[in-house]
GROMACS .gro file of C-alpha atoms in nm:
model
  281
    1MET     CA    1   3.066   4.641  -1.063
    2ARG     CA    2   3.037   4.657  -0.686
    3ILE     CA    3   3.226   4.904  -0.475
    4ILE     CA    4   3.300   4.786  -0.124
    5GLN     CA    5   3.440   5.007   0.145
    6TYR     CA    6   3.639   4.854   0.427
    7TYR     CA    7   3.670   5.051   0.747
    8PHE     CA    8   3.983   4.997   0.953
    9LEU     CA    9   4.030   5.138   1.300
   10LEU     CA   10   4.402   5.175   1.360
   11TYR     CA   11   4.542   5.239   1.705
   12LEU     CA   12   4.884   5.396   1.723
   13VAL     CA   13   5.078   5.463   2.038
   14VAL     CA   14   5.230   5.806   2.004
   15PRO     CA   15   5.494   5.900   2.264
   16GLY     CA   16   5.383   6.189   2.478
   17GLU     CA   17   5.022   6.171   2.362
   18SER     CA   18   4.787   6.287   2.636
   19VAL     CA   19   4.414   6.249   2.688
   20ARG     CA   20   4.364   6.609   2.585
   21ASP     CA   21   4.506   6.537   2.239
   22THR     CA   22   4.304   6.224   2.173
   23GLU     CA   23   4.073   6.239   1.871
   24TYR     CA   24   3.731   6.209   2.030
   25CYS     CA   25   3.547   6.285   1.707
   26CYS     CA   26   3.655   5.968   1.529
   27THR     CA   27   3.591   5.647   1.714
   28TYR     CA   28   3.410   5.683   2.041
   29CYS     CA   29   3.040   5.712   1.962
   30SER     CA   30   2.774   5.582   1.729
   31ARG     CA   31   2.689   5.788   1.421
   32ARG     CA   32   2.382   5.932   1.591
   33ARG     CA   33   2.571   6.072   1.888
   34THR     CA   34   2.851   6.325   1.921
   35HIS     CA   35   3.117   6.295   2.187
   36THR     CA   36   3.118   6.580   2.440
   37VAL     CA   37   3.483   6.671   2.374
   38CYS     CA   38   3.415   6.669   2.000
   39LYS     CA   39   3.109   6.891   2.044
   40TYR     CA   40   3.297   7.127   2.277
   41PRO     CA   41   3.660   7.104   2.157
   42LYS     CA   42   3.781   7.411   2.346
   43ALA     CA   43   3.800   7.440   2.722
   44GLY     CA   44   3.595   7.718   2.877
   45ILE     CA   45   3.268   7.811   3.038
   46GLY     CA   46   2.949   7.750   2.840
   47LYS     CA   47   2.691   8.013   2.747
   48ASP     CA   48   2.437   7.864   2.990
   49CYS     CA   49   2.655   7.929   3.295
   50VAL     CA   50   2.543   8.200   3.538
   51ARG     CA   51   2.791   8.365   3.777
   52PHE     CA   52   3.033   8.075   3.746
   53ILE     CA   53   3.253   8.054   4.056
   54ARG     CA   54   3.473   7.748   4.008
   55GLY     CA   55   3.493   7.430   3.804
   56SER     CA   56   3.812   7.244   3.896
   57LEU     CA   57   3.889   6.989   4.164
   58ILE     CA   58   4.194   6.983   4.386
   59ASP     CA   59   4.369   6.660   4.485
   60LYS     CA   60   4.209   6.659   4.829
   61GLU     CA   61   3.861   6.663   4.671
   62ARG     CA   62   3.951   6.388   4.425
   63THR     CA   63   4.074   6.169   4.709
   64SER     CA   64   3.762   6.241   4.912
   65LEU     CA   65   3.523   6.147   4.630
   66LEU     CA   66   3.723   5.834   4.545
   67ASN     CA   67   3.735   5.720   4.907
   68MET     CA   68   3.363   5.790   4.942
   69HIS     CA   69   3.281   5.564   4.648
   70ASN     CA   70   3.509   5.286   4.769
   71SER     CA   71   3.376   5.307   5.124
   72LEU     CA   72   3.019   5.270   4.998
   73ARG     CA   73   3.116   4.976   4.777
   74GLN     CA   74   3.293   4.825   5.076
   75LEU     CA   75   2.969   4.835   5.276
   76ILE     CA   76   2.814   4.604   5.017
   77ALA     CA   77   3.118   4.377   5.005
   78GLN     CA   78   3.116   4.341   5.384
   79GLY     CA   79   2.743   4.275   5.400
   80LYS     CA   80   2.666   4.588   5.601
   81ILE     CA   81   2.371   4.697   5.385
   82LYS     CA   82   2.085   4.495   5.528
   83GLN     CA   83   1.845   4.571   5.243
   84GLN     CA   84   2.088   4.435   4.980
   85PRO     CA   85   2.286   4.109   4.950
   86GLN     CA   86   2.659   4.093   5.014
   87GLY     CA   87   2.882   4.126   4.707
   88SER     CA   88   3.175   3.899   4.624
   89ASN     CA   89   3.337   4.070   4.324
   90LEU     CA   90   3.321   4.448   4.370
   91VAL     CA   91   3.645   4.605   4.246
   92GLU     CA   92   3.818   4.890   4.427
   93MET     CA   93   3.792   5.206   4.217
   94ILE     CA   94   4.087   5.421   4.113
   95TRP     CA   95   4.082   5.779   3.989
   96ASP     CA   96   4.092   5.836   3.614
   97ASP     CA   97   4.213   6.169   3.476
   98GLU     CA   98   4.055   6.116   3.137
   99LEU     CA   99   3.710   6.055   3.287
  100GLU     CA  100   3.752   6.368   3.500
  101PHE     CA  101   3.856   6.562   3.188
  102ILE     CA  102   3.547   6.450   2.995
  103ALA     CA  103   3.314   6.510   3.292
  104LYS     CA  104   3.457   6.859   3.343
  105ARG     CA  105   3.418   6.951   2.976
  106TRP     CA  106   3.046   6.866   2.999
  107ASN     CA  107   2.994   7.016   3.345
  108ASP     CA  108   3.155   7.341   3.227
  109GLN     CA  109   2.860   7.386   2.988
  110CYS     CA  110   2.622   7.420   3.286
  111ILE     CA  111   2.362   7.200   3.118
  112TYR     CA  112   2.192   6.986   3.378
  113ALA     CA  113   2.142   6.666   3.180
  114HIS     CA  114   2.336   6.358   3.074
  115ASP     CA  115   2.560   6.422   2.774
  116ASP     CA  116   2.500   6.220   2.458
  117CYS     CA  117   2.834   6.038   2.458
  118ARG     CA  118   3.126   6.042   2.700
  119ASN     CA  119   3.299   5.718   2.606
  120SER     CA  120   3.669   5.647   2.628
  121LEU     CA  121   3.871   5.445   2.381
  122ARG     CA  122   3.902   5.189   2.662
  123PHE     CA  123   3.536   5.143   2.749
  124VAL     CA  124   3.180   5.275   2.746
  125VAL     CA  125   3.132   5.528   3.025
  126GLY     CA  126   2.840   5.563   3.268
  127GLN     CA  127   2.740   5.876   3.457
  128ASN     CA  128   2.570   6.007   3.770
  129ILE     CA  129   2.469   6.373   3.804
  130ALA     CA  130   2.316   6.582   4.082
  131TYR     CA  131   2.300   6.939   4.207
  132THR     CA  132   2.254   7.093   4.549
  133PHE     CA  133   2.223   7.438   4.706
  134SER     CA  134   2.347   7.346   5.050
  135LYS     CA  135   2.520   7.008   5.058
  136THR     CA  136   2.863   6.880   4.961
  137ALA     CA  137   2.960   6.660   4.667
  138GLU     CA  138   3.022   6.378   4.914
  139SER     CA  139   2.673   6.409   5.060
  140MET     CA  140   2.525   6.393   4.710
  141THR     CA  141   2.723   6.074   4.648
  142GLN     CA  142   2.559   5.934   4.960
  143PHE     CA  143   2.224   6.053   4.823
  144TRP     CA  144   2.284   5.848   4.507
  145PHE     CA  145   2.383   5.545   4.710
  146ASP     CA  146   2.077   5.570   4.936
  147GLU     CA  147   1.866   5.454   4.643
  148TYR     CA  148   1.953   5.106   4.771
  149LEU     CA  149   1.654   5.155   5.001
  150ILE     CA  150   1.415   5.137   4.703
  151THR     CA  151   1.612   4.894   4.485
  152PRO     CA  152   1.459   4.544   4.472
  153GLN     CA  153   1.710   4.271   4.553
  154SER     CA  154   1.604   4.094   4.234
  155LEU     CA  155   1.777   4.367   4.030
  156ILE     CA  156   2.114   4.272   4.180
  157ASN     CA  157   2.105   3.933   4.007
  158ASN     CA  158   1.961   4.069   3.685
  159MET     CA  159   1.944   4.436   3.593
  160THR     CA  160   1.608   4.453   3.416
  161GLU     CA  161   1.516   4.817   3.475
  162ILE     CA  162   1.651   5.138   3.623
  163GLU     CA  163   1.323   5.292   3.732
  164VAL     CA  164   1.132   5.108   4.004
  165PHE     CA  165   0.788   5.155   4.157
  166VAL     CA  166   0.778   5.260   4.522
  167LYS     CA  167   0.486   5.348   4.747
  168LEU     CA  168   0.487   5.716   4.842
  169SER     CA  169   0.198   5.877   5.031
  170GLY     CA  170  -0.019   5.577   4.952
  171GLU     CA  171   0.053   5.592   4.578
  172MET     CA  172   0.285   5.384   4.361
  173LYS     CA  173   0.532   5.614   4.187
  174LYS     CA  174   0.835   5.561   3.968
  175ARG     CA  175   1.174   5.635   4.117
  176ASP     CA  176   1.524   5.602   3.974
  177SER     CA  177   1.755   5.345   4.131
  178GLY     CA  178   2.023   5.371   3.862
  179HIS     CA  179   2.253   5.596   4.064
  180PHE     CA  180   2.290   5.330   4.333
  181THR     CA  181   2.335   5.045   4.087
  182GLN     CA  182   2.604   5.242   3.900
  183ILE     CA  183   2.799   5.303   4.221
  184ALA     CA  184   2.756   4.936   4.315
  185TRP     CA  185   2.838   4.800   3.968
  186ALA     CA  186   3.113   4.547   4.036
  187ASN     CA  187   3.318   4.600   3.720
  188SER     CA  188   3.316   4.981   3.722
  189TYR     CA  189   3.669   5.035   3.852
  190ARG     CA  190   3.751   5.377   3.704
  191LEU     CA  191   3.611   5.704   3.842
  192GLY     CA  192   3.642   6.065   3.734
  193CYS     CA  193   3.424   6.349   3.863
  194SER     CA  194   3.371   6.719   3.809
  195VAL     CA  195   3.218   6.977   4.041
  196ASN     CA  196   3.114   7.327   3.940
  197VAL     CA  197   2.977   7.606   4.155
  198GLN     CA  198   2.755   7.891   4.034
  199PHE     CA  199   2.610   8.177   4.232
  200VAL     CA  200   2.235   8.152   4.178
  201ILE     CA  201   2.080   8.427   4.390
  202PRO     CA  202   2.052   8.400   4.684
  203ASP     CA  203   2.267   8.088   4.717
  204PHE     CA  204   2.545   7.881   4.564
  205LYS     CA  205   2.449   7.595   4.332
  206THR     CA  206   2.689   7.301   4.322
  207THR     CA  207   2.663   7.051   4.037
  208ILE     CA  208   2.847   6.719   4.057
  209MET     CA  209   2.899   6.483   3.766
  210CYS     CA  210   3.079   6.151   3.804
  211ASP     CA  211   3.178   5.932   3.510
  212TYR     CA  212   3.233   5.557   3.556
  213GLY     CA  213   3.423   5.310   3.342
  214PRO     CA  214   3.336   5.059   3.229
  215ALA     CA  215   2.974   5.172   3.248
  216GLY     CA  216   2.724   4.997   3.470
  217ASN     CA  217   2.347   4.960   3.438
  218ILE     CA  218   2.370   4.711   3.154
  219LEU     CA  219   2.034   4.541   3.110
  220ASN     CA  220   2.007   4.168   3.176
  221THR     CA  221   2.340   4.171   3.361
  222PRO     CA  222   2.407   4.128   3.735
  223VAL     CA  223   2.503   4.442   3.928
  224TYR     CA  224   2.746   4.225   4.125
  225LYS     CA  225   2.784   3.863   4.227
  226ILE     CA  226   2.629   3.764   4.556
  227GLY     CA  227   2.862   3.609   4.812
  228LYS     CA  228   3.130   3.678   5.071
  229GLY     CA  229   3.337   3.988   5.001
  230CYS     CA  230   3.648   3.932   4.790
  231SER     CA  231   3.562   3.563   4.740
  232ASP     CA  232   3.512   3.585   4.363
  233CYS     CA  233   3.755   3.853   4.246
  234PRO     CA  234   3.801   3.906   3.870
  235VAL     CA  235   4.120   3.797   3.695
  236GLY     CA  236   4.397   4.050   3.757
  237THR     CA  237   4.271   4.152   4.101
  238GLU     CA  238   4.332   4.049   4.460
  239CYS     CA  239   4.178   4.125   4.798
  240SER     CA  240   4.222   4.492   4.879
  241LYS     CA  241   4.432   4.599   5.176
  242ARG     CA  242   4.297   4.953   5.179
  243PHE     CA  243   3.931   4.852   5.155
  244PRO     CA  244   3.893   4.495   5.287
  245GLY     CA  245   3.613   4.315   5.106
  246LEU     CA  246   3.685   4.483   4.773
  247CYS     CA  247   3.907   4.343   4.497
  248ALA     CA  248   4.212   4.558   4.423
  249MET     CA  249   4.372   4.577   4.080
  250LYS     CA  250   4.710   4.417   4.024
  251CYS     CA  251   4.933   4.662   3.841
  252SER     CA  252   5.159   4.474   3.600
  253LYS     CA  253   5.276   4.466   3.240
  254LEU     CA  254   5.007   4.205   3.177
  255TYR     CA  255   4.734   4.434   3.317
  256PRO     CA  256   4.856   4.791   3.247
  257PHE     CA  257   4.499   4.925   3.244
  258PHE     CA  258   4.477   4.841   3.617
  259CYS     CA  259   4.768   5.069   3.705
  260GLU     CA  260   4.674   5.398   3.870
  261GLY     CA  261   4.871   5.608   3.620
  262TYR     CA  262   4.700   5.450   3.321
  263GLY     CA  263   4.448   5.699   3.187
  264SER     CA  264   4.622   6.001   3.334
  265ALA     CA  265   4.713   6.306   3.131
  266SER     CA  266   5.082   6.213   3.141
  267THR     CA  267   5.030   5.858   3.017
  268ILE     CA  268   5.132   5.749   2.669
  269PHE     CA  269   4.780   5.724   2.537
  270PRO     CA  270   4.638   5.541   2.233
  271PHE     CA  271   4.584   5.764   1.933
  272SER     CA  272   4.313   5.648   1.695
  273LYS     CA  273   4.222   5.711   1.334
  274PHE     CA  274   3.980   5.567   1.080
  275TYR     CA  275   4.109   5.459   0.743
  276VAL     CA  276   3.874   5.383   0.453
  277ILE     CA  277   3.985   5.159   0.167
  278THR     CA  278   3.762   5.144  -0.141
  279VAL     CA  279   3.779   4.830  -0.355
  280SER     CA  280   3.618   4.795  -0.698
  281LEU     CA  281   3.492   4.448  -0.793
   0.00000   0.00000   0.00000
């Protein structure tokens, strides 16, 4: 007799369900990794935090970080980055409350590293992190983007590696270009960031974490398509009016995931459960 187990992933839409009630422990990660919100189910400051000052964004900061990302992507789409080819299919980003929620839960632990799993039910999620003692979150976003200076153009057509060799002080050394390629990743259209500030004598330490969906830096995949800005926009998008050169999402019943409110805490959000059926043969 053989016993076979069938695993069914059932998605139910529960009225009033918010991102904070979603079951992150069930469906988001592989068996070897634990989702951040599952590992830290309760909001609050982690044991590794020192003189924690603040950990929440205000709307003005969200808008600033979002506009910063879109402005940098627009530079690529308009061909204003001489070291890199012009991009034809970069999508205008919109803010995502769920990604901010997940990023904040991890950033509140004050552990300076990438978390094991931060995925959403909608997509795999990428991440950039940085800290500074004197600069703003926006300047650190520029710092990530400036890796375009060391990113070979060949990686744009085919992402084969994240670390690249550059010549520094006469020696070839490895440097990370993955922050730039994540910001420039054409299909990453959702952004959510978290900023925390700690007082580390004698200065203030600011840590920024930005989560991107769908994730970029997928090996053997183009970062973006080369061509005139907004000339090869994905299905469901059109040329952006706010950021000419980028492709803006069309919000409609056919493409609800492109709407700005989709993924917010007030959205009716998918609720997921695993069901196991055992059959004896």
